[in-house]
PDB file of C-alpha atoms in Angstrom:
ATOM      1  CA  UNK Y   1       0.255  -0.041  -0.120  1.00 68.00           C
ATOM      2  CA  UNK Y   2       0.979   3.692  -0.749  1.00 83.00           C
ATOM      3  CA  UNK Y   3       0.296   6.743   1.249  1.00 87.00           C
ATOM      4  CA  UNK Y   4      -2.194   9.107  -0.369  1.00 91.00           C
ATOM      5  CA  UNK Y   5      -2.485  12.935  -0.051  1.00 93.00           C
ATOM      6  CA  UNK Y   6      -5.730  13.898   2.342  1.00 95.00           C
ATOM      7  CA  UNK Y   7      -7.221  17.429   3.793  1.00 94.00           C
ATOM      8  CA  UNK Y   8      -9.277  17.200   6.611  1.00 95.00           C
ATOM      9  CA  UNK Y   9     -11.319  20.501   7.922  1.00 95.00           C
ATOM     10  CA  UNK Y  10     -12.655  20.485  11.401  1.00 95.00           C
ATOM     11  CA  UNK Y  11     -14.494  22.822  13.286  1.00 95.00           C
ATOM     12  CA  UNK Y  12     -14.230  23.234  16.958  1.00 95.00           C
ATOM     13  CA  UNK Y  13     -16.449  24.540  19.158  1.00 94.00           C
ATOM     14  CA  UNK Y  14     -16.000  28.278  20.066  1.00 93.00           C
ATOM     15  CA  UNK Y  15     -16.118  27.804  23.857  1.00 93.00           C
ATOM     16  CA  UNK Y  16     -12.795  26.994  23.600  1.00 90.00           C
ATOM     17  CA  UNK Y  17      -9.891  29.360  25.079  1.00 90.00           C
ATOM     18  CA  UNK Y  18      -6.815  30.165  22.134  1.00 90.00           C
ATOM     19  CA  UNK Y  19      -4.580  27.333  24.309  1.00 93.00           C
ATOM     20  CA  UNK Y  20      -7.484  24.900  24.542  1.00 93.00           C
ATOM     21  CA  UNK Y  21      -7.818  24.955  20.790  1.00 93.00           C
ATOM     22  CA  UNK Y  22      -4.310  24.795  19.932  1.00 93.00           C
ATOM     23  CA  UNK Y  23      -3.762  21.936  22.810  1.00 94.00           C
ATOM     24  CA  UNK Y  24      -6.936  20.146  20.426  1.00 94.00           C
ATOM     25  CA  UNK Y  25      -5.126  20.595  17.006  1.00 94.00           C
ATOM     26  CA  UNK Y  26      -1.929  19.242  18.510  1.00 95.00           C
ATOM     27  CA  UNK Y  27      -3.600  16.257  20.119  1.00 94.00           C
ATOM     28  CA  UNK Y  28      -4.999  15.600  16.388  1.00 94.00           C
ATOM     29  CA  UNK Y  29      -1.849  16.004  14.471  1.00 94.00           C
ATOM     30  CA  UNK Y  30       0.429  14.023  17.009  1.00 95.00           C
ATOM     31  CA  UNK Y  31      -2.341  11.235  16.626  1.00 94.00           C
ATOM     32  CA  UNK Y  32      -1.515  11.403  12.606  1.00 94.00           C
ATOM     33  CA  UNK Y  33       2.311  11.162  13.430  1.00 94.00           C
ATOM     34  CA  UNK Y  34       2.223   8.313  15.621  1.00 94.00           C
ATOM     35  CA  UNK Y  35       0.402   6.484  12.796  1.00 92.00           C
ATOM     36  CA  UNK Y  36       2.986   7.229  10.416  1.00 91.00           C
ATOM     37  CA  UNK Y  37       1.568  10.355   8.699  1.00 91.00           C
ATOM     38  CA  UNK Y  38       3.291  12.921   6.933  1.00 93.00           C
ATOM     39  CA  UNK Y  39       1.993  16.424   7.832  1.00 93.00           C
ATOM     40  CA  UNK Y  40       2.346  18.823   5.009  1.00 92.00           C
ATOM     41  CA  UNK Y  41       0.248  21.742   6.075  1.00 92.00           C
ATOM     42  CA  UNK Y  42      -1.758  22.731   9.107  1.00 93.00           C
ATOM     43  CA  UNK Y  43      -3.692  26.199   8.886  1.00 92.00           C
ATOM     44  CA  UNK Y  44      -5.814  27.787  11.648  1.00 93.00           C
ATOM     45  CA  UNK Y  45      -8.492  29.804  10.144  1.00 91.00           C
ATOM     46  CA  UNK Y  46      -9.831  31.004  13.505  1.00 91.00           C
ATOM     47  CA  UNK Y  47     -13.266  31.776  14.431  1.00 92.00           C
ATOM     48  CA  UNK Y  48     -15.760  31.971  11.624  1.00 93.00           C
ATOM     49  CA  UNK Y  49     -19.310  32.284  11.479  1.00 94.00           C
ATOM     50  CA  UNK Y  50     -21.179  29.166  10.147  1.00 92.00           C
ATOM     51  CA  UNK Y  51     -23.570  28.913   7.679  1.00 91.00           C
ATOM     52  CA  UNK Y  52     -25.839  27.244  10.007  1.00 92.00           C
ATOM     53  CA  UNK Y  53     -25.918  26.605  13.680  1.00 93.00           C
ATOM     54  CA  UNK Y  54     -24.604  23.179  14.778  1.00 91.00           C
ATOM     55  CA  UNK Y  55     -25.199  22.454  18.625  1.00 91.00           C
ATOM     56  CA  UNK Y  56     -26.890  25.995  18.832  1.00 92.00           C
ATOM     57  CA  UNK Y  57     -23.489  27.510  17.994  1.00 93.00           C
ATOM     58  CA  UNK Y  58     -23.200  29.980  15.239  1.00 94.00           C
ATOM     59  CA  UNK Y  59     -19.554  30.365  15.267  1.00 94.00           C
ATOM     60  CA  UNK Y  60     -16.704  27.731  15.518  1.00 94.00           C
ATOM     61  CA  UNK Y  61     -12.803  27.394  15.033  1.00 94.00           C
ATOM     62  CA  UNK Y  62     -11.923  26.167  11.489  1.00 95.00           C
ATOM     63  CA  UNK Y  63      -8.701  24.046  11.291  1.00 95.00           C
ATOM     64  CA  UNK Y  64      -7.579  22.771   8.122  1.00 95.00           C
ATOM     65  CA  UNK Y  65      -4.632  19.391   8.069  1.00 95.00           C
ATOM     66  CA  UNK Y  66      -3.071  18.454   4.985  1.00 94.00           C
ATOM     67  CA  UNK Y  67      -1.259  14.977   5.261  1.00 94.00           C
ATOM     68  CA  UNK Y  68      -0.121  11.805   3.512  1.00 94.00           C
ATOM     69  CA  UNK Y  69      -0.980   8.870   4.908  1.00 93.00           C
ATOM     70  CA  UNK Y  70      -1.792   4.923   4.782  1.00 92.00           C
ATOM     71  CA  UNK Y  71      -5.906   4.846   4.003  1.00 91.00           C
ATOM     72  CA  UNK Y  72      -6.277   2.525   7.207  1.00 92.00           C
ATOM     73  CA  UNK Y  73      -5.415   5.770   9.354  1.00 92.00           C
ATOM     74  CA  UNK Y  74      -8.168   7.931   8.093  1.00 93.00           C
ATOM     75  CA  UNK Y  75     -10.503   5.337  10.003  1.00 93.00           C
ATOM     76  CA  UNK Y  76      -8.630   6.085  13.458  1.00 93.00           C
ATOM     77  CA  UNK Y  77      -8.429   9.513  12.858  1.00 93.00           C
ATOM     78  CA  UNK Y  78     -12.290   9.928  12.524  1.00 94.00           C
ATOM     79  CA  UNK Y  79     -12.828   7.732  15.396  1.00 95.00           C
ATOM     80  CA  UNK Y  80     -10.857  10.128  17.463  1.00 94.00           C
ATOM     81  CA  UNK Y  81     -13.107  13.140  16.045  1.00 94.00           C
ATOM     82  CA  UNK Y  82     -16.415  11.521  16.837  1.00 95.00           C
ATOM     83  CA  UNK Y  83     -15.138  10.539  20.504  1.00 95.00           C
ATOM     84  CA  UNK Y  84     -13.919  14.504  21.370  1.00 93.00           C
ATOM     85  CA  UNK Y  85     -16.846  16.520  22.069  1.00 93.00           C
ATOM     86  CA  UNK Y  86     -14.767  19.661  21.394  1.00 94.00           C
ATOM     87  CA  UNK Y  87     -15.189  18.473  17.883  1.00 94.00           C
ATOM     88  CA  UNK Y  88     -18.765  19.669  15.983  1.00 94.00           C
ATOM     89  CA  UNK Y  89     -17.970  18.797  12.799  1.00 95.00           C
ATOM     90  CA  UNK Y  90     -15.155  17.121  10.154  1.00 96.00           C
ATOM     91  CA  UNK Y  91     -14.531  16.094   6.524  1.00 96.00           C
ATOM     92  CA  UNK Y  92     -11.754  14.412   5.123  1.00 95.00           C
ATOM     93  CA  UNK Y  93     -11.286  14.094   1.394  1.00 95.00           C
ATOM     94  CA  UNK Y  94      -8.312  12.216  -0.772  1.00 94.00           C
ATOM     95  CA  UNK Y  95      -6.569  14.964  -3.133  1.00 92.00           C
ATOM     96  CA  UNK Y  96      -6.420  14.028  -6.532  1.00 92.00           C
ATOM     97  CA  UNK Y  97      -3.326  15.411  -8.547  1.00 90.00           C
ATOM     98  CA  UNK Y  98      -5.253  18.247  -9.472  1.00 91.00           C
ATOM     99  CA  UNK Y  99      -5.872  19.504  -5.885  1.00 90.00           C
ATOM    100  CA  UNK Y 100      -2.656  18.794  -4.457  1.00 88.00           C
ATOM    101  CA  UNK Y 101      -1.595  21.424  -7.247  1.00 89.00           C
ATOM    102  CA  UNK Y 102      -4.037  23.976  -6.184  1.00 89.00           C
ATOM    103  CA  UNK Y 103      -3.340  23.536  -2.499  1.00 88.00           C
ATOM    104  CA  UNK Y 104       0.473  23.955  -3.458  1.00 89.00           C
ATOM    105  CA  UNK Y 105      -0.264  27.151  -5.027  1.00 88.00           C
ATOM    106  CA  UNK Y 106      -2.842  28.477  -2.182  1.00 87.00           C
ATOM    107  CA  UNK Y 107      -0.133  27.730   0.225  1.00 85.00           C
ATOM    108  CA  UNK Y 108       2.124  30.053  -1.737  1.00 86.00           C
ATOM    109  CA  UNK Y 109      -0.917  32.671  -1.893  1.00 82.00           C
ATOM    110  CA  UNK Y 110      -1.128  32.896  -5.460  1.00 80.00           C
ATOM    111  CA  UNK Y 111      -5.380  33.023  -5.089  1.00 77.00           C
ATOM    112  CA  UNK Y 112      -4.887  35.916  -1.866  1.00 73.00           C
ATOM    113  CA  UNK Y 113      -7.036  38.825  -3.408  1.00 69.00           C
ATOM    114  CA  UNK Y 114      -6.564  41.015  -0.695  1.00 65.00           C
ATOM    115  CA  UNK Y 115      -2.817  41.209  -1.140  1.00 57.00           C
ATOM    116  CA  UNK Y 116      -3.122  41.495  -5.100  1.00 58.00           C
ATOM    117  CA  UNK Y 117      -5.890  44.604  -4.319  1.00 58.00           C
ATOM    118  CA  UNK Y 118      -2.918  46.257  -2.163  1.00 59.00           C
ATOM    119  CA  UNK Y 119      -0.033  45.575  -4.742  1.00 59.00           C
ATOM    120  CA  UNK Y 120      -2.647  47.297  -7.375  1.00 61.00           C
ATOM    121  CA  UNK Y 121      -3.446  50.024  -5.066  1.00 63.00           C
ATOM    122  CA  UNK Y 122       0.404  50.958  -4.473  1.00 61.00           C
ATOM    123  CA  UNK Y 123       1.571  50.743  -8.282  1.00 56.00           C
TER     124      UNK Y 123
END
């Protein structure tokens, strides 16, 4: 078996402090590392308003984790998501070759429209 590229987005409850939120993210990242996954990128998107309430909450801490792992690791990760009451929602997807290229470009900031708008104003 070979490693596939995955990306997981999960939403943590907004009642957590910054330290609790970071500890929870570290717990899941460490779980992936223990299972032999290679962490490509971890992005904390911060506290965002959700499209609809989940568990009577309208905001949540969004976190994106990109990693390479064997397929059997995903099941263990999602079981831990379900066990942790701090996680309100999660979604794990397999990245195809086009999504991998897009993710690399996004990490480099090619799609950051705010930065492009500021550069145009300065010129």
